[in-house]
Amino acid sequence: LQRALALARAPAACLNFNCMLILLPVCRNLLSFLRGSSACCSTRIRRQLDRNLTFHKMVAWMIALHTAIHTIAHLFNVEWSVQARVEEKGTLAAALSSLGDKPHESYVNFFRRTIGNPVGGLYVAFTYLAGLTGVIITLALILIITSSTKTIRRSYFEVFWYTHHLFVVFFIGLVIHGAGRIVRGQTAESLAEHNPEICYKNFTHWGKEGACPIPQFSGNPPMTWKWVVGPMFLYLCERLVRFWRSQQKVVITKVVIHPFKTIELQMMKKGFRMEVGQYIFVKCPAVSKLEWHPFTLTSAPEEDYFSIHVRIVGDWTEGLFNACGCDKQEFQEAWKLPKIAVDGPFGTASEDVFSYETVMLVGAGIGVTPFASVLKSVWYKYCHDATNLKLKKIYFYWLCRDTHAFEWFADLLQSLEAQMQERNNADFLSYNIYLTGWDETQATHFVVHHEEEKDVITGLKQKTLYGRPNWENEFKTIAERHPGSRIGVFLCGPEGLADTLNKQSISNSEADPRGVHFIFNKENF
């Protein structure tokens, strides 16, 4: 029993610590405050804050592991405690379990009935506070974790969204789980009179004259609330701030339908201030009264509105598409557009783009959206005064499966391309657009137009490339051009590409602190 109790209590202590941590990475307003405070956070620390969701997932897996160990250990504890109540007299376990049956005795075995297993075990699980809350919070945790897999999140986001809010049930159950005080120990006063290491040998004579007195026990007070009350209060404040923001009026000023099932929402909100690469959470009550979805801002801070690009890939985005009247042919009146609630903006890794002299921006498909904000801001800065701009060189890579996705973004690149040429700084932006869904044989039709001044697909001077980039060559070429530089690598794209770019950033960085260093950053929300 002692061994199983130790195996239950050790992971319980780890659970307290991990449950204290689990809410902190999702306090978005707190992280944005820390991220924006240069006094609190250096660039290196801000890069760690950008990994908040990765940390959140790691803590969640540790909670799952310790819950499993804690539960299995207590299954043995309960079985042995129930069995001890029906065990024949004459054993130490029976003697300890019988304590409390007489007046003026305190019990050590929490199970007071004489019911054998398995009925006794089920009785503990569904009638005792510790057993019932344990079953509830374990089921809640199983539902939360199983619905958080990548497949569920992407294909059935609503399932992920609603089951994740079972964390409220989980934390309430966690706080009251130990209130029943079924784990009991010998009191300090009793230990002074009754030494367990000596008295266990003559347990049949406890309480008799000249022998060890009957030991006294008390329940251990619940400790979990001391660990989680602080993070729970912070998260409550976080939700109150989100609710207050969501009540502020947002006006949709323009809806633009782009090719490749993408719509652009241009909005205005009083007091809204943003930085490049930030993201917001959007709720459309006409589609769902509870669901919030994250979208990267594609507008620049210099513009008098803020915008997002939404690709229609699921039920919620399809509902937003229809609510905005995009499924109709006729012109939609502004007053017919749905109400929108906005929470944010929140900081991301892309905010640090202007902290480097040289950057690599890599976007895959709709993942190009954070860099639309960056490139727009660069364009505005060059239109006014770019003398104070630390950023001197941008290498931009955009990977798409087909030609339709280029159309909505090509206009911005054309404007930036023309602006750089007017100011005799055409080398400021080097961009490469890749059609990953095509190979050279499929692209043969366009090869005959390769000598033309502008690309036949995008209308840009830079020709479209086919297939996938050779990242090793790209990194080596950039390292040779910028020796001794810190080069920021920013990605908004799939995990497989993130692993590739992260490995290339490490392998192409020099050990010498004065050499070239690639600093990898990835969008996470």
Coordinates of C-alpha atoms in Angstrom, one line a residue:
L1 CA 0.0 0.0 0.0
Q2 CA 2.8 2.4 0.9
R3 CA 4.5 1.9 -2.5
A4 CA 1.3 2.5 -4.5
L5 CA 0.5 5.5 -2.3
A6 CA 3.9 7.0 -3.1
L7 CA 3.4 6.3 -6.8
A8 CA 0.0 8.1 -6.6
R9 CA 1.2 11.1 -4.7
A10 CA 4.4 11.8 -6.6
P11 CA 2.6 12.3 -10.0
A12 CA -0.1 14.3 -8.1
A13 CA 2.6 16.8 -7.1
C14 CA 3.7 16.9 -10.7
L15 CA 0.1 17.4 -11.8
N16 CA -0.2 20.4 -9.5
F17 CA 2.8 22.0 -11.1
N18 CA 1.8 21.3 -14.7
C19 CA -1.8 22.4 -14.1
M20 CA -0.3 25.7 -12.8
L21 CA 1.5 26.1 -16.1
I22 CA -1.1 24.9 -18.6
L23 CA -3.2 28.1 -18.6
L24 CA -0.3 30.6 -18.8
P25 CA 0.6 30.0 -22.5
V26 CA -3.0 30.7 -23.6
C27 CA -3.2 34.0 -21.8
R28 CA -2.8 35.8 -25.1
N29 CA -3.1 39.4 -23.8
L30 CA -0.5 38.7 -21.1
L31 CA 1.9 37.3 -23.7
S32 CA 1.3 40.2 -26.0
F33 CA 2.0 42.6 -23.2
L34 CA 5.3 40.9 -22.3
R35 CA 6.2 40.6 -26.0
G36 CA 5.7 44.3 -26.5
S37 CA 7.6 45.3 -23.5
S38 CA 11.3 45.7 -24.4
A39 CA 12.1 46.2 -20.7
C40 CA 10.8 42.7 -19.9
C41 CA 11.7 40.8 -23.1
S42 CA 14.8 40.7 -25.3
T43 CA 14.5 39.3 -28.8
R44 CA 15.7 35.9 -27.5
I45 CA 13.0 35.7 -24.9
R46 CA 10.3 36.9 -27.3
R47 CA 11.2 34.0 -29.6
Q48 CA 10.5 31.7 -26.7
L49 CA 7.2 33.4 -26.1
D50 CA 6.3 32.6 -29.7
R51 CA 6.5 28.9 -28.9
N52 CA 3.7 29.3 -26.4
L53 CA 1.4 26.7 -28.1
T54 CA 4.2 24.2 -28.3
F55 CA 4.9 24.6 -24.6
H56 CA 1.1 24.3 -24.0
K57 CA 1.0 21.0 -25.8
M58 CA 4.1 19.6 -24.0
V59 CA 2.5 20.5 -20.6
A60 CA -0.7 18.8 -21.7
W61 CA 1.1 15.6 -22.5
M62 CA 2.8 15.6 -19.1
I63 CA -0.6 16.1 -17.4
A64 CA -1.9 13.1 -19.4
L65 CA 1.1 11.0 -18.3
H66 CA 0.9 11.9 -14.7
T67 CA -2.8 11.4 -14.6
A68 CA -2.4 7.9 -16.0
I69 CA 0.2 7.0 -13.4
H70 CA -1.8 8.6 -10.6
T71 CA -5.0 6.8 -11.6
I72 CA -3.4 3.4 -12.0
A73 CA -1.7 3.7 -8.6
H74 CA -4.9 4.7 -6.9
L75 CA -6.7 1.7 -8.5
F76 CA -4.4 -0.5 -6.5
N77 CA -4.8 1.6 -3.4
V78 CA -8.6 1.4 -3.5
E79 CA -8.5 -2.3 -4.2
W80 CA -6.2 -2.9 -1.2
S81 CA -8.2 -0.6 1.1
V82 CA -11.5 -2.3 0.3
Q83 CA -10.0 -5.7 0.7
A84 CA -8.5 -4.8 4.1
R85 CA -12.0 -4.1 5.5
V86 CA -13.1 -7.7 4.8
E87 CA -9.7 -9.3 5.6
E88 CA -9.6 -11.8 8.4
K89 CA -8.5 -10.6 11.8
G90 CA -5.0 -11.0 12.9
T91 CA -3.1 -9.1 10.3
L92 CA -1.7 -5.6 10.5
A93 CA -3.8 -4.5 7.5
A94 CA -7.0 -5.7 9.3
A95 CA -6.0 -4.0 12.6
L96 CA -5.3 -0.6 10.9
S97 CA -8.6 -0.9 8.9
S98 CA -10.6 -1.6 12.0
L99 CA -9.4 1.6 13.7
G100 CA -12.3 4.1 13.8
D101 CA -14.9 1.4 14.4
K102 CA -14.9 2.2 18.2
P103 CA -15.6 5.5 19.8
H104 CA -12.7 8.0 20.3
E105 CA -10.7 6.3 17.5
S106 CA -9.7 8.0 14.3
Y107 CA -9.5 5.9 11.1
V108 CA -6.8 5.5 8.6
N109 CA -8.7 3.5 6.0
F110 CA -11.1 5.9 4.4
F111 CA -13.4 3.0 3.3
R112 CA -15.7 2.3 6.2
R113 CA -18.0 -0.3 4.8
T114 CA -17.4 -4.1 4.7
I115 CA -18.1 -4.7 1.0
G116 CA -15.6 -6.7 -1.0
N117 CA -14.2 -6.1 -4.5
P118 CA -15.3 -5.3 -7.2
V119 CA -18.5 -3.8 -5.8
G120 CA -16.5 -1.9 -3.1
G121 CA -14.2 -0.4 -5.7
L122 CA -17.2 0.8 -7.8
Y123 CA -18.8 2.2 -4.6
V124 CA -15.6 4.3 -4.0
A125 CA -15.5 5.5 -7.6
F126 CA -19.1 6.7 -7.7
T127 CA -20.0 7.7 -4.2
Y128 CA -16.9 9.3 -2.7
L129 CA -16.0 12.8 -3.7
A130 CA -12.4 11.9 -4.7
G131 CA -13.6 8.9 -6.8
L132 CA -16.4 10.8 -8.6
T133 CA -14.3 13.9 -9.3
G134 CA -11.5 11.6 -10.4
V135 CA -13.7 9.9 -13.0
I136 CA -15.1 13.2 -14.3
I137 CA -11.8 15.0 -14.7
T138 CA -10.2 11.9 -16.3
L139 CA -13.0 11.7 -18.8
A140 CA -12.8 15.4 -19.5
L141 CA -9.1 15.1 -20.0
I142 CA -9.5 12.2 -22.4
L143 CA -12.0 14.2 -24.5
I144 CA -9.8 17.3 -24.5
I145 CA -6.7 15.5 -25.7
T146 CA -8.3 13.2 -28.2
S147 CA -10.2 16.1 -29.8
S148 CA -7.0 18.2 -30.0
T149 CA -5.3 16.0 -32.7
K150 CA -4.3 17.7 -35.9
T151 CA -6.9 15.7 -37.9
I152 CA -9.8 16.8 -35.6
R153 CA -8.7 20.4 -35.4
R154 CA -8.5 20.8 -39.2
S155 CA -11.5 18.7 -40.2
Y156 CA -13.9 19.2 -37.3
F157 CA -12.8 22.5 -35.7
E158 CA -16.1 22.8 -33.8
V159 CA -15.5 19.5 -32.0
F160 CA -12.1 20.7 -30.9
W161 CA -13.5 24.1 -29.9
Y162 CA -16.3 22.9 -27.7
T163 CA -14.6 19.9 -26.1
H164 CA -11.6 22.1 -25.2
H165 CA -13.9 24.2 -23.0
L166 CA -14.2 21.1 -20.8
F167 CA -11.1 22.5 -19.1
V168 CA -13.6 24.4 -16.9
V169 CA -15.0 21.1 -15.6
F170 CA -11.4 19.7 -15.3
F171 CA -10.2 22.6 -13.1
I172 CA -13.3 22.7 -10.9
G173 CA -13.0 18.9 -10.3
L174 CA -9.3 19.2 -9.8
V175 CA -9.7 21.9 -7.0
I176 CA -12.3 19.9 -5.0
H177 CA -10.7 16.4 -5.8
G178 CA -8.8 16.4 -2.5
A179 CA -11.5 18.0 -0.3
G180 CA -12.7 14.5 0.9
R181 CA -9.3 14.0 2.6
I182 CA -9.2 10.2 1.9
V183 CA -5.4 10.2 2.1
R184 CA -4.7 10.2 5.8
G185 CA -1.6 10.2 7.9
Q186 CA -0.6 9.9 11.6
T187 CA -0.8 13.1 13.5
A188 CA 2.4 14.7 14.9
E189 CA 1.2 14.3 18.5
S190 CA 0.5 10.6 17.8
L191 CA 3.9 10.1 16.2
A192 CA 5.6 11.3 19.4
E193 CA 3.8 8.6 21.4
H194 CA 3.4 5.9 18.8
N195 CA 6.5 5.1 16.7
P196 CA 5.4 3.1 13.7
E197 CA 8.8 1.5 13.2
I198 CA 8.6 0.0 16.7
C199 CA 4.9 -0.4 17.4
Y200 CA 3.9 -2.3 14.2
K201 CA 5.4 -5.5 15.8
N202 CA 2.9 -5.7 18.6
F203 CA -0.2 -4.3 16.9
T204 CA -2.4 -6.8 18.8
H205 CA -1.6 -5.0 22.1
W206 CA -2.2 -1.4 21.0
G207 CA -4.0 0.6 23.7
K208 CA -3.2 -1.8 26.5
E209 CA -1.3 -0.7 29.6
G210 CA 2.5 -0.7 29.0
A211 CA 2.1 -1.0 25.2
C212 CA 1.9 1.5 22.4
P213 CA -1.2 3.7 22.4
I214 CA -3.7 3.5 19.6
P215 CA -2.4 5.7 16.7
Q216 CA -4.5 8.8 15.8
F217 CA -4.9 9.9 12.1
S218 CA -6.1 12.9 10.2
G219 CA -6.8 13.7 6.6
N220 CA -4.3 15.6 4.5
P221 CA -5.7 19.0 3.5
P222 CA -6.2 19.7 -0.2
M223 CA -3.2 21.5 -1.8
T224 CA -4.1 21.8 -5.5
W225 CA -6.0 25.1 -5.2
K226 CA -2.8 26.8 -3.9
W227 CA -1.1 25.9 -7.2
V228 CA -3.8 26.8 -9.6
V229 CA -5.6 29.8 -8.1
G230 CA -3.1 32.3 -9.5
P231 CA -3.2 31.1 -13.1
M232 CA -7.0 30.7 -12.9
F233 CA -7.3 34.3 -11.8
L234 CA -5.0 35.5 -14.6
Y235 CA -7.0 33.5 -17.1
L236 CA -10.3 34.8 -15.8
C237 CA -8.9 38.4 -16.3
E238 CA -7.9 37.3 -19.8
R239 CA -11.4 36.2 -20.6
L240 CA -12.9 39.4 -19.2
V241 CA -10.6 41.4 -21.4
R242 CA -11.6 39.3 -24.4
F243 CA -15.3 39.8 -23.6
W244 CA -14.9 43.5 -23.2
R245 CA -13.1 43.7 -26.6
S246 CA -15.7 41.6 -28.3
Q247 CA -18.4 44.0 -27.3
Q248 CA -16.7 46.9 -29.1
K249 CA -18.3 47.8 -32.4
V250 CA -16.6 46.6 -35.6
V251 CA -17.7 47.9 -39.0
I252 CA -17.1 45.9 -42.2
T253 CA -16.2 48.5 -44.8
K254 CA -15.5 46.3 -47.8
V255 CA -15.7 42.6 -48.8
V256 CA -13.5 41.6 -51.7
I257 CA -13.9 38.2 -53.4
H258 CA -10.5 36.9 -54.6
P259 CA -9.9 33.8 -56.7
F260 CA -9.2 30.4 -55.2
K261 CA -12.1 30.6 -52.7
T262 CA -10.6 33.5 -50.7
I263 CA -12.4 36.6 -49.4
E264 CA -10.9 39.7 -48.0
L265 CA -12.7 41.6 -45.1
Q266 CA -11.7 45.2 -44.6
M267 CA -12.9 46.5 -41.2
M268 CA -12.7 49.5 -38.9
K269 CA -12.8 49.6 -35.1
K270 CA -12.3 52.6 -32.8
G271 CA -8.9 52.6 -31.1
F272 CA -7.6 49.6 -33.0
R273 CA -3.8 49.7 -33.3
M274 CA -1.7 47.0 -34.9
E275 CA 1.9 46.0 -35.9
V276 CA 3.0 44.0 -38.9
G277 CA 2.4 40.2 -38.7
Q278 CA -0.1 40.3 -35.8
Y279 CA -3.3 38.3 -35.8
I280 CA -6.8 38.7 -34.4
F281 CA -9.6 36.3 -33.4
V282 CA -12.9 36.8 -35.2
K283 CA -16.4 35.8 -34.2
C284 CA -19.4 36.0 -36.5
P285 CA -22.6 35.5 -34.4
A286 CA -24.6 34.9 -37.6
V287 CA -22.5 31.8 -38.1
S288 CA -21.8 30.7 -34.5
K289 CA -22.4 32.6 -31.3
L290 CA -19.5 31.0 -29.5
E291 CA -16.7 30.1 -32.0
W292 CA -13.7 32.4 -32.4
H293 CA -11.2 31.7 -35.2
P294 CA -7.7 33.2 -35.6
F295 CA -6.7 35.1 -38.7
T296 CA -3.5 37.0 -39.6
L297 CA -3.9 40.7 -40.4
T298 CA -3.0 41.4 -44.0
S299 CA -3.2 45.2 -43.7
A300 CA -0.3 47.5 -42.8
P301 CA -0.2 49.7 -39.7
E302 CA -0.1 52.7 -42.0
E303 CA -3.5 52.0 -43.4
D304 CA -6.8 53.4 -42.0
Y305 CA -8.4 50.0 -41.9
F306 CA -7.5 46.5 -40.9
S307 CA -8.1 43.4 -43.1
I308 CA -7.9 39.7 -43.1
H309 CA -8.0 37.1 -45.9
V310 CA -10.2 34.1 -45.3
R311 CA -9.8 30.9 -47.4
I312 CA -13.1 28.9 -47.5
V313 CA -12.1 25.5 -46.2
G314 CA -14.7 24.4 -43.6
D315 CA -18.2 24.9 -42.3
W316 CA -17.5 28.1 -40.4
T317 CA -15.7 29.8 -43.2
E318 CA -18.4 28.7 -45.6
G319 CA -21.0 30.2 -43.3
L320 CA -19.0 33.5 -43.2
F321 CA -18.8 33.4 -47.0
N322 CA -22.6 33.1 -47.3
A323 CA -23.3 35.6 -44.5
C324 CA -21.3 38.2 -46.3
G325 CA -23.4 37.6 -49.5
C326 CA -20.4 36.3 -51.4
D327 CA -22.6 33.5 -52.8
K328 CA -24.9 36.0 -54.5
Q329 CA -24.3 37.7 -57.9
E330 CA -25.8 41.0 -57.0
F331 CA -24.1 43.9 -55.1
Q332 CA -24.5 43.5 -51.3
E333 CA -25.6 46.6 -49.3
A334 CA -23.3 47.5 -46.4
W335 CA -26.1 47.4 -43.9
K336 CA -26.8 43.8 -44.8
L337 CA -23.3 42.6 -43.9
P338 CA -23.2 40.5 -40.7
K339 CA -22.0 41.8 -37.3
I340 CA -18.4 40.8 -36.5
A341 CA -16.7 40.7 -33.1
V342 CA -12.9 41.1 -33.0
D343 CA -10.4 40.2 -30.2
G344 CA -6.8 41.4 -30.5
P345 CA -4.5 42.1 -32.1
F346 CA -1.9 39.7 -30.7
G347 CA 1.8 39.5 -31.3
T348 CA 3.6 36.9 -33.4
A349 CA 7.2 36.2 -34.6
S350 CA 6.6 38.3 -37.7
E351 CA 6.7 41.5 -35.5
D352 CA 10.5 41.1 -35.3
V353 CA 11.0 41.4 -39.1
F354 CA 12.2 45.0 -38.8
S355 CA 14.7 44.0 -36.2
Y356 CA 17.0 42.4 -38.8
E357 CA 19.0 43.8 -41.7
T358 CA 18.4 40.7 -43.8
V359 CA 15.3 38.4 -43.7
M360 CA 14.0 35.4 -45.5
L361 CA 10.2 35.3 -45.6
V362 CA 8.7 32.0 -46.6
G363 CA 4.9 31.6 -47.1
A364 CA 3.0 28.5 -48.3
G365 CA -0.4 29.0 -49.9
I366 CA -2.6 31.1 -47.7
G367 CA 0.3 31.2 -45.2
V368 CA 1.6 34.2 -47.2
T369 CA -0.9 36.5 -45.3
P370 CA 1.4 37.7 -42.5
F371 CA 4.0 38.8 -45.1
A372 CA 1.3 40.8 -47.0
S373 CA 1.3 43.0 -43.9
V374 CA 5.1 43.2 -43.8
L375 CA 5.5 44.0 -47.5
K376 CA 2.7 46.6 -47.5
S377 CA 4.4 48.3 -44.5
V378 CA 7.7 48.3 -46.4
W379 CA 5.9 49.9 -49.4
Y380 CA 4.4 52.6 -47.2
K381 CA 7.8 53.3 -45.5
Y382 CA 9.5 53.7 -48.9
C383 CA 6.7 56.0 -50.1
H384 CA 7.4 58.3 -47.2
D385 CA 10.9 58.0 -45.7
A386 CA 12.9 54.8 -45.5
T387 CA 16.1 56.3 -44.2
N388 CA 15.5 55.0 -40.7
L389 CA 14.6 51.5 -41.8
K390 CA 17.0 48.9 -40.4
L391 CA 15.8 46.3 -42.9
K392 CA 18.0 46.4 -46.0
K393 CA 17.3 43.1 -47.8
I394 CA 14.2 40.8 -48.1
Y395 CA 14.3 37.3 -49.7
F396 CA 10.7 36.4 -50.2
Y397 CA 9.6 32.8 -51.1
W398 CA 6.0 31.9 -51.9
L399 CA 5.0 28.3 -52.5
C400 CA 1.6 27.5 -54.1
R401 CA 0.1 24.5 -55.6
D402 CA -1.6 26.3 -58.6
T403 CA -1.8 29.6 -60.4
H404 CA -5.1 30.8 -58.9
A405 CA -3.6 31.5 -55.5
F406 CA -1.2 34.1 -57.0
E407 CA -3.8 36.4 -58.3
W408 CA -4.9 38.2 -55.2
F409 CA -1.3 38.8 -54.0
A410 CA 0.4 39.7 -57.4
D411 CA -0.9 43.3 -57.3
L412 CA 1.0 44.1 -54.1
L413 CA 4.2 42.6 -55.4
Q414 CA 3.8 44.6 -58.7
S415 CA 3.4 47.8 -56.7
L416 CA 6.4 47.0 -54.5
E417 CA 8.5 46.0 -57.5
A418 CA 7.7 49.3 -59.3
Q419 CA 8.4 51.3 -56.1
M420 CA 11.8 49.8 -55.6
Q421 CA 12.8 50.5 -59.2
E422 CA 11.6 54.1 -59.0
R423 CA 14.0 54.6 -56.0
N424 CA 16.8 52.8 -57.7
N425 CA 16.7 50.1 -55.1
A426 CA 15.6 47.1 -57.1
D427 CA 17.9 44.8 -55.1
F428 CA 16.0 45.5 -51.8
L429 CA 13.4 42.7 -52.6
S430 CA 14.3 39.4 -54.1
Y431 CA 11.3 37.1 -54.5
N432 CA 10.8 33.6 -55.8
I433 CA 7.4 32.2 -56.6
Y434 CA 7.1 28.5 -56.9
L435 CA 4.3 26.4 -58.4
T436 CA 4.7 23.3 -56.3
G437 CA 1.8 21.5 -58.0
W438 CA 3.5 21.7 -61.4
D439 CA 6.8 20.2 -62.6
E440 CA 8.9 21.2 -65.6
T441 CA 6.9 18.9 -68.0
Q442 CA 3.6 20.5 -67.1
A443 CA 5.2 24.0 -67.4
T444 CA 6.6 23.3 -71.0
H445 CA 3.7 25.4 -72.4
F446 CA 5.0 28.5 -70.6
V447 CA 8.7 28.0 -71.5
V448 CA 8.2 29.6 -74.9
H449 CA 7.3 32.9 -73.1
H450 CA 10.3 32.8 -70.8
E451 CA 12.1 35.5 -72.7
E452 CA 9.3 38.0 -72.3
E453 CA 9.8 40.9 -70.0
K454 CA 7.0 39.9 -67.6
D455 CA 5.9 36.5 -66.3
V456 CA 2.8 35.2 -68.1
I457 CA 1.3 33.9 -64.9
T458 CA 1.9 36.7 -62.4
G459 CA 2.7 39.7 -64.6
L460 CA 5.9 40.2 -62.5
K461 CA 9.4 40.7 -63.8
Q462 CA 10.6 37.7 -61.8
K463 CA 9.7 34.5 -63.5
T464 CA 7.6 31.8 -61.8
L465 CA 9.6 28.7 -60.9
Y466 CA 8.2 25.1 -60.9
G467 CA 8.6 22.4 -58.3
R468 CA 10.1 23.0 -54.9
P469 CA 13.1 25.1 -53.8
N470 CA 16.4 23.6 -53.1
W471 CA 16.7 25.0 -49.6
E472 CA 20.3 24.0 -49.0
N473 CA 21.4 26.0 -52.1
E474 CA 19.2 28.9 -51.1
F475 CA 20.7 29.1 -47.6
K476 CA 24.3 28.7 -48.7
T477 CA 23.8 31.4 -51.4
I478 CA 22.4 33.9 -48.9
A479 CA 25.1 33.1 -46.3
E480 CA 27.8 33.9 -48.9
R481 CA 26.1 37.2 -49.8
H482 CA 25.8 38.3 -46.1
P483 CA 28.8 37.1 -44.1
G484 CA 28.8 38.0 -40.5
S485 CA 25.1 38.8 -40.4
R486 CA 22.1 37.7 -38.3
I487 CA 19.5 36.7 -40.8
G488 CA 15.9 36.3 -39.7
V489 CA 14.0 33.3 -41.2
F490 CA 10.2 33.7 -40.9
L491 CA 7.8 31.0 -42.0
C492 CA 4.0 30.7 -42.1
G493 CA 3.4 27.2 -43.4
P494 CA 3.1 23.4 -42.6
E495 CA 5.1 21.5 -40.0
G496 CA 7.1 19.6 -42.6
L497 CA 8.5 22.8 -44.1
A498 CA 9.2 24.2 -40.7
D499 CA 11.4 21.2 -39.8
T500 CA 13.3 21.6 -43.1
L501 CA 13.9 25.3 -42.6
N502 CA 14.8 24.9 -38.9
K503 CA 17.4 22.2 -39.8
Q504 CA 18.8 24.4 -42.6
S505 CA 19.0 27.4 -40.3
I506 CA 21.0 25.4 -37.8
S507 CA 23.3 23.7 -40.3
N508 CA 24.1 26.9 -42.1
S509 CA 24.8 29.0 -39.0
E510 CA 28.5 29.3 -38.1
A511 CA 29.9 28.4 -34.7
D512 CA 31.9 31.6 -34.6
P513 CA 29.8 34.3 -32.9
R514 CA 31.1 36.7 -35.6
G515 CA 29.9 34.5 -38.4
V516 CA 26.6 34.3 -40.2
H517 CA 23.6 33.1 -38.1
F518 CA 20.1 32.1 -39.3
I519 CA 17.4 32.7 -36.7
F520 CA 14.3 30.6 -37.4
N521 CA 10.9 31.9 -36.5
K522 CA 7.5 30.3 -37.1
E523 CA 4.0 31.6 -36.9
N524 CA 2.0 29.8 -34.2
F525 CA -1.7 30.5 -33.4

